[in-house]
PDB file of N, CA and C in Angstrom:
ATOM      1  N   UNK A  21      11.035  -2.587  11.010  1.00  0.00           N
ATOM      2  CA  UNK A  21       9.694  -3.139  10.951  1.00  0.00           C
ATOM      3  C   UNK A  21       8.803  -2.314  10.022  1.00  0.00           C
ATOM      4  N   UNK A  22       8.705  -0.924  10.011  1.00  0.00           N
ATOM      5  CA  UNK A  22       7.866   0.074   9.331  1.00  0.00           C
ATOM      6  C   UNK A  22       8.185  -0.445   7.557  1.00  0.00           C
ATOM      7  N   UNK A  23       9.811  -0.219   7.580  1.00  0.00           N
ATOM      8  CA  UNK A  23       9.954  -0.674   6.149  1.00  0.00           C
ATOM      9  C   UNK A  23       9.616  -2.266   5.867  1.00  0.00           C
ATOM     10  N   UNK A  24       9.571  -3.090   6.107  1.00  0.00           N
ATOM     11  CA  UNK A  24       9.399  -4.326   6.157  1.00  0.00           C
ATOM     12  C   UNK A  24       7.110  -4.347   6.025  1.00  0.00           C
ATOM     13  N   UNK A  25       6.812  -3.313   6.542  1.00  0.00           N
ATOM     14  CA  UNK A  25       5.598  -3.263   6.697  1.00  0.00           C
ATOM     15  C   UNK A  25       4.716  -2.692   4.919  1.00  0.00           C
ATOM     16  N   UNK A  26       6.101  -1.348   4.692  1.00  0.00           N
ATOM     17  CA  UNK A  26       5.816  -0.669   3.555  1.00  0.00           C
ATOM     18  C   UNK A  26       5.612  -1.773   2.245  1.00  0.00           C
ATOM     19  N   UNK A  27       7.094  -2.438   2.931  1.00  0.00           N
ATOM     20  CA  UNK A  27       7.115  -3.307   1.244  1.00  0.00           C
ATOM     21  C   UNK A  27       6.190  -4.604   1.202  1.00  0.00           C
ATOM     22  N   UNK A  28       5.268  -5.072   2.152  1.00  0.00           N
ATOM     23  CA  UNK A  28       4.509  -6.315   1.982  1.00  0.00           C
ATOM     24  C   UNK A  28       3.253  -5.154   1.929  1.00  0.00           C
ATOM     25  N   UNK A  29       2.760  -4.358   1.921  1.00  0.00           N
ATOM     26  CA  UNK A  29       1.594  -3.274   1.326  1.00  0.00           C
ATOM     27  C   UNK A  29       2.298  -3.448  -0.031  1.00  0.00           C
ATOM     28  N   UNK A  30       2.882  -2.655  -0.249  1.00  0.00           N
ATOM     29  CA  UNK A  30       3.136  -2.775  -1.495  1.00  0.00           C
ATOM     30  C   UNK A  30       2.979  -3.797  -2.711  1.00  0.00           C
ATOM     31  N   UNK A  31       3.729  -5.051  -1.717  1.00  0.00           N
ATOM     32  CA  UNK A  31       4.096  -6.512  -2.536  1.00  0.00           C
ATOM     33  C   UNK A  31       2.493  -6.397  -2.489  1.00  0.00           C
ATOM     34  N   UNK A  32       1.714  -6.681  -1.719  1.00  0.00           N
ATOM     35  CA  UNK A  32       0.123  -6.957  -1.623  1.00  0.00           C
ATOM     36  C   UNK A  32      -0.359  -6.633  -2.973  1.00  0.00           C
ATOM     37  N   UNK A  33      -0.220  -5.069  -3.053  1.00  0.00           N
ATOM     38  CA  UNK A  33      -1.070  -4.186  -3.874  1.00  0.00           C
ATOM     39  C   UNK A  33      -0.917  -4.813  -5.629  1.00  0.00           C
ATOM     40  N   UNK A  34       0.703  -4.762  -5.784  1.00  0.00           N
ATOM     41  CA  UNK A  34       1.287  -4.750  -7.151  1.00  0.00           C
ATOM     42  C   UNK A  34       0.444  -6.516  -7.391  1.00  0.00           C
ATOM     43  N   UNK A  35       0.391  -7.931  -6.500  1.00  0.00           N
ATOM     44  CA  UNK A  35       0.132  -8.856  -6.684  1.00  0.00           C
ATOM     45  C   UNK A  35      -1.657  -8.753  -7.267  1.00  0.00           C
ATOM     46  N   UNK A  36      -2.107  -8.007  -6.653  1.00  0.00           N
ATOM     47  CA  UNK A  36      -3.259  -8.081  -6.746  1.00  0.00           C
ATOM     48  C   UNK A  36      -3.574  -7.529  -7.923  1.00  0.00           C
ATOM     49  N   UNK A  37      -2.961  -6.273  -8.228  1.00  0.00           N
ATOM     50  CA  UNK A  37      -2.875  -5.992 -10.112  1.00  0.00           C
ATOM     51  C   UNK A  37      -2.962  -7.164 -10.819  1.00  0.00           C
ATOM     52  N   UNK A  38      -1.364  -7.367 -10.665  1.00  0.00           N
ATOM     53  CA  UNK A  38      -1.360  -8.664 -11.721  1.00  0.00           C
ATOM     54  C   UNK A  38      -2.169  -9.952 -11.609  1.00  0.00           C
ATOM     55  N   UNK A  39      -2.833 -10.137 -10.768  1.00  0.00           N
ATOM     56  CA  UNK A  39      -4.263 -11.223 -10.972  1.00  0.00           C
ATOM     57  C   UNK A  39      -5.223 -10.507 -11.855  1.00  0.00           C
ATOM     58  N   UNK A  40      -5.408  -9.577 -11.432  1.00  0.00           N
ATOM     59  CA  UNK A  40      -6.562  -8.684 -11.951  1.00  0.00           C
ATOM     60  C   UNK A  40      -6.066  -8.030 -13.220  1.00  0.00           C
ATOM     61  N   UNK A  41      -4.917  -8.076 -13.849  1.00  0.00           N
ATOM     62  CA  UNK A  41      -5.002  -7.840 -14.893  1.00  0.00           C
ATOM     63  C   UNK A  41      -4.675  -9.187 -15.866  1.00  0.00           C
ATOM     64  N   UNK A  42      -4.212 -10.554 -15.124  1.00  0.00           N
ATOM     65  CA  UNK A  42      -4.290 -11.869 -15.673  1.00  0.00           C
ATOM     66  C   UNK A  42      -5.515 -12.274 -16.548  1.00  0.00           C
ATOM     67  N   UNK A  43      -6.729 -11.371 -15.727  1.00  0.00           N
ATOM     68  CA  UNK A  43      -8.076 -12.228 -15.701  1.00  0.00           C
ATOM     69  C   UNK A  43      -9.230 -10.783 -16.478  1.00  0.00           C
ATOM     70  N   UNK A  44      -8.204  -9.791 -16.530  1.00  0.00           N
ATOM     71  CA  UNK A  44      -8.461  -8.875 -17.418  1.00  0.00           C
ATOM     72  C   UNK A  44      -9.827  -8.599 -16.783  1.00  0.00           C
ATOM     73  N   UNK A  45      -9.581  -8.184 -15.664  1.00  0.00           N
ATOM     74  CA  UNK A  45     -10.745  -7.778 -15.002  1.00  0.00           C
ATOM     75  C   UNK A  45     -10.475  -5.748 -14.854  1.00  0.00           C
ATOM     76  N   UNK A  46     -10.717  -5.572 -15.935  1.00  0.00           N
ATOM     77  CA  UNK A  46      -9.952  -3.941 -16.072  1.00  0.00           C
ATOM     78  C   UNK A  46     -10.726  -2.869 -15.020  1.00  0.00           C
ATOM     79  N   UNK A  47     -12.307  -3.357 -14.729  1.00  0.00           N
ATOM     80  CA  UNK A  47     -12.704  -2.441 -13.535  1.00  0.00           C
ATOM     81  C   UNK A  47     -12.019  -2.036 -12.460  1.00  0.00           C
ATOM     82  N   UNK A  48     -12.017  -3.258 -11.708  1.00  0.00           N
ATOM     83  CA  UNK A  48     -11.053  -3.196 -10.504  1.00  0.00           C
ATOM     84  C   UNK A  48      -9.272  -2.676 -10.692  1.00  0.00           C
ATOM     85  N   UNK A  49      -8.787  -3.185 -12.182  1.00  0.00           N
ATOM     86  CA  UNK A  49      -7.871  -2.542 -11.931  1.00  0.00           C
ATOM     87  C   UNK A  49      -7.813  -1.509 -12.020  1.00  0.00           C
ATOM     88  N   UNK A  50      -8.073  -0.611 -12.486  1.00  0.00           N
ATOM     89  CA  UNK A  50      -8.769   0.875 -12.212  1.00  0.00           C
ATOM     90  C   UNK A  50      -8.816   1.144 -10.819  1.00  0.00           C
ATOM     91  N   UNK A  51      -9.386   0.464  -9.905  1.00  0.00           N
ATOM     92  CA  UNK A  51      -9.512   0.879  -8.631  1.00  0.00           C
ATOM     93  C   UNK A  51      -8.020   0.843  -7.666  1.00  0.00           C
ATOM     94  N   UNK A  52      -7.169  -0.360  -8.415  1.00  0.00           N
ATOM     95  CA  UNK A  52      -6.363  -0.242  -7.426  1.00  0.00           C
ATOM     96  C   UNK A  52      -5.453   0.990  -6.804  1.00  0.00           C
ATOM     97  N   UNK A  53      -5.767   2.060  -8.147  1.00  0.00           N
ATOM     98  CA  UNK A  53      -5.070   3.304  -7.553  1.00  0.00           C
ATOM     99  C   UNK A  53      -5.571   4.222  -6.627  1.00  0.00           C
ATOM    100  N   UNK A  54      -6.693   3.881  -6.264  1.00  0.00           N
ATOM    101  CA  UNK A  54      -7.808   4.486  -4.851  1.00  0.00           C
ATOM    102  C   UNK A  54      -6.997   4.178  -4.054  1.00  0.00           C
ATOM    103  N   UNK A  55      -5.935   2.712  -3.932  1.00  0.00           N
ATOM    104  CA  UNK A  55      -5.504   2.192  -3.034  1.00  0.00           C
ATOM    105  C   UNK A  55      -4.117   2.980  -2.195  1.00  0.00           C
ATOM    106  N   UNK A  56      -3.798   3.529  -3.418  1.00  0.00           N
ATOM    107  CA  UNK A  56      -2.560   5.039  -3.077  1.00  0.00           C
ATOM    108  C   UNK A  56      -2.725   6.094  -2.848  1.00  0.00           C
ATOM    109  N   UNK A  57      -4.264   6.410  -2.132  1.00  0.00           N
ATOM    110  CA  UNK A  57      -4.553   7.904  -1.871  1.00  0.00           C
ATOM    111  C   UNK A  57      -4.249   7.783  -0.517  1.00  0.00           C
ATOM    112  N   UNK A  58      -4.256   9.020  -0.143  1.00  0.00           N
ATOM    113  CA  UNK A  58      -4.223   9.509   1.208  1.00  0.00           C
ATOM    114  C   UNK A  58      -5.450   9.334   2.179  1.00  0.00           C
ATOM    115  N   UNK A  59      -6.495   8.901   1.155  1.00  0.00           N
ATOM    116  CA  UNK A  59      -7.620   8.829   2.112  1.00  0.00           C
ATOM    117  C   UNK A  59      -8.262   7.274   2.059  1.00  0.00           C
ATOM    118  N   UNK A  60      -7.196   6.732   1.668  1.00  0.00           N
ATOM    119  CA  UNK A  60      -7.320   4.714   2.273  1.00  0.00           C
ATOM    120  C   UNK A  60      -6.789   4.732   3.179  1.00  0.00           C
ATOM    121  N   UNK A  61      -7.632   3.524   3.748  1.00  0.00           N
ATOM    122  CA  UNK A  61      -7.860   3.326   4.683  1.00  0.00           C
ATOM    123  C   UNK A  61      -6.129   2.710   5.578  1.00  0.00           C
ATOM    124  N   UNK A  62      -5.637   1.333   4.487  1.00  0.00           N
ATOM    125  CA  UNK A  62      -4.392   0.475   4.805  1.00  0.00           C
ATOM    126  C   UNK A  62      -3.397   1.943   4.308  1.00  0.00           C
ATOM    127  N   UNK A  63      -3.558   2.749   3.439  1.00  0.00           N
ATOM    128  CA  UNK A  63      -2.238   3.779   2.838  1.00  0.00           C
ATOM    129  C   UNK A  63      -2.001   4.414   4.011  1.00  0.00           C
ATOM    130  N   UNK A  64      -3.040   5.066   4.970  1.00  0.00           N
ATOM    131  CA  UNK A  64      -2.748   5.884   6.164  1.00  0.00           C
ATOM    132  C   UNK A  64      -2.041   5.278   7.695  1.00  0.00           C
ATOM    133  N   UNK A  65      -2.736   3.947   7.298  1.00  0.00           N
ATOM    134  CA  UNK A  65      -1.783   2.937   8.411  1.00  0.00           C
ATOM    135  C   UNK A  65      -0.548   2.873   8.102  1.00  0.00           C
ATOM    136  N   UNK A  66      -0.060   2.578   6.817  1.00  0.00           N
ATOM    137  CA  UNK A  66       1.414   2.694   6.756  1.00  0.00           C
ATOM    138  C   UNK A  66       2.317   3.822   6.548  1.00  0.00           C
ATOM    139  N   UNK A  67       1.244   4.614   6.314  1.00  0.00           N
ATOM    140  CA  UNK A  67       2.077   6.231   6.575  1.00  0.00           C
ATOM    141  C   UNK A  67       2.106   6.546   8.113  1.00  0.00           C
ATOM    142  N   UNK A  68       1.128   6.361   8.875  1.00  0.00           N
ATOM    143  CA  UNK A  68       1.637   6.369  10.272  1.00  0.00           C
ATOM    144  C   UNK A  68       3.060   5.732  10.779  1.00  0.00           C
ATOM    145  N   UNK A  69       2.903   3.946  10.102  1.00  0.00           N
ATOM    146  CA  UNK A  69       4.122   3.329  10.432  1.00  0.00           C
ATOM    147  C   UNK A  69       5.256   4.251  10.273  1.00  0.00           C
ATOM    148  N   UNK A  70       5.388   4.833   8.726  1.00  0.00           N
ATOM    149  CA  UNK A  70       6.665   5.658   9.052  1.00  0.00           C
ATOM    150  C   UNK A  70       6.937   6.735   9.292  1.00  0.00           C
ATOM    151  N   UNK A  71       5.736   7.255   9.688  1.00  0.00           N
ATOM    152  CA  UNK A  71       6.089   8.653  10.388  1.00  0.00           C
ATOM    153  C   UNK A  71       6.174   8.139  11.991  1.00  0.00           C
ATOM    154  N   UNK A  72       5.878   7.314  12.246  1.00  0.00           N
ATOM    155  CA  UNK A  72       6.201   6.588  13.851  1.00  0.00           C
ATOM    156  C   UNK A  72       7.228   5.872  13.863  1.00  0.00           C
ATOM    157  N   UNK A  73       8.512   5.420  12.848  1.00  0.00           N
ATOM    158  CA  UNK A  73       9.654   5.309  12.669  1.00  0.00           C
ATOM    159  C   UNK A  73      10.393   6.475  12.875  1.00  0.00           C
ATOM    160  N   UNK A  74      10.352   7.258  11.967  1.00  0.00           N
ATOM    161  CA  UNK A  74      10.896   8.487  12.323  1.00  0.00           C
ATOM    162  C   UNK A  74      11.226   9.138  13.330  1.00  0.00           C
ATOM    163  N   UNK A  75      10.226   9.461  13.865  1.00  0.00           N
ATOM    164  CA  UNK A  75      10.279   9.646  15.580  1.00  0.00           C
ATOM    165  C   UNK A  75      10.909   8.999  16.638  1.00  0.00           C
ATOM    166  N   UNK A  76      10.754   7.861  15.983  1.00  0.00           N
ATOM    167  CA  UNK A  76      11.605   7.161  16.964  1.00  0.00           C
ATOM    168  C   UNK A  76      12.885   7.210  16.375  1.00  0.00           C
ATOM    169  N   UNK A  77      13.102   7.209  15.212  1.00  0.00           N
ATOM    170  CA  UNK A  77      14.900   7.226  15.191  1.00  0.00           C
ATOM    171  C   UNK A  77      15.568   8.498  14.909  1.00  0.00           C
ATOM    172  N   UNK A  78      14.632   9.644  15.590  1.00  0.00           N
ATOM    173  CA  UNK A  78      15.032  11.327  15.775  1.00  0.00           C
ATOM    174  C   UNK A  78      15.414  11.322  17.040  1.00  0.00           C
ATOM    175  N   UNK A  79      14.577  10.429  18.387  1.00  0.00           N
ATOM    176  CA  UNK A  79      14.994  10.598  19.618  1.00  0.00           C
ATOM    177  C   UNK A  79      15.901   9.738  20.478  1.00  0.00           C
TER     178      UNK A  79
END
């Protein structure tokens, strides 16, 4: 589930580029790399997901 979670964030992110760079809206694409910090908001939810995978498939 965690990986299944990673890759539709992902799929999300990369889709939303390519609109935004369709429509050559270059501000925002600029922003989408805010979207890979550690201090977003959805990046830390799915880093939980797999650090809460982990754990579970250590015990």
């Amino acid at each position: 589930e965690a990986l299944a979670e990673v890759a539709a964030w992902i799929d999300d992110r990369l889709e939303l580029f390519r609109v935004l760079v369709s429509g050559e809206n270059w501000q925002d694409v600029c922003q989408i790399k805010t979207q890979f910090s550690a201090s977003h908001e959805s990046f830390v939810r799915v880093h939980q997901l797999i650090l809460r995978q982990d754990v579970l498939m250590a015990v």
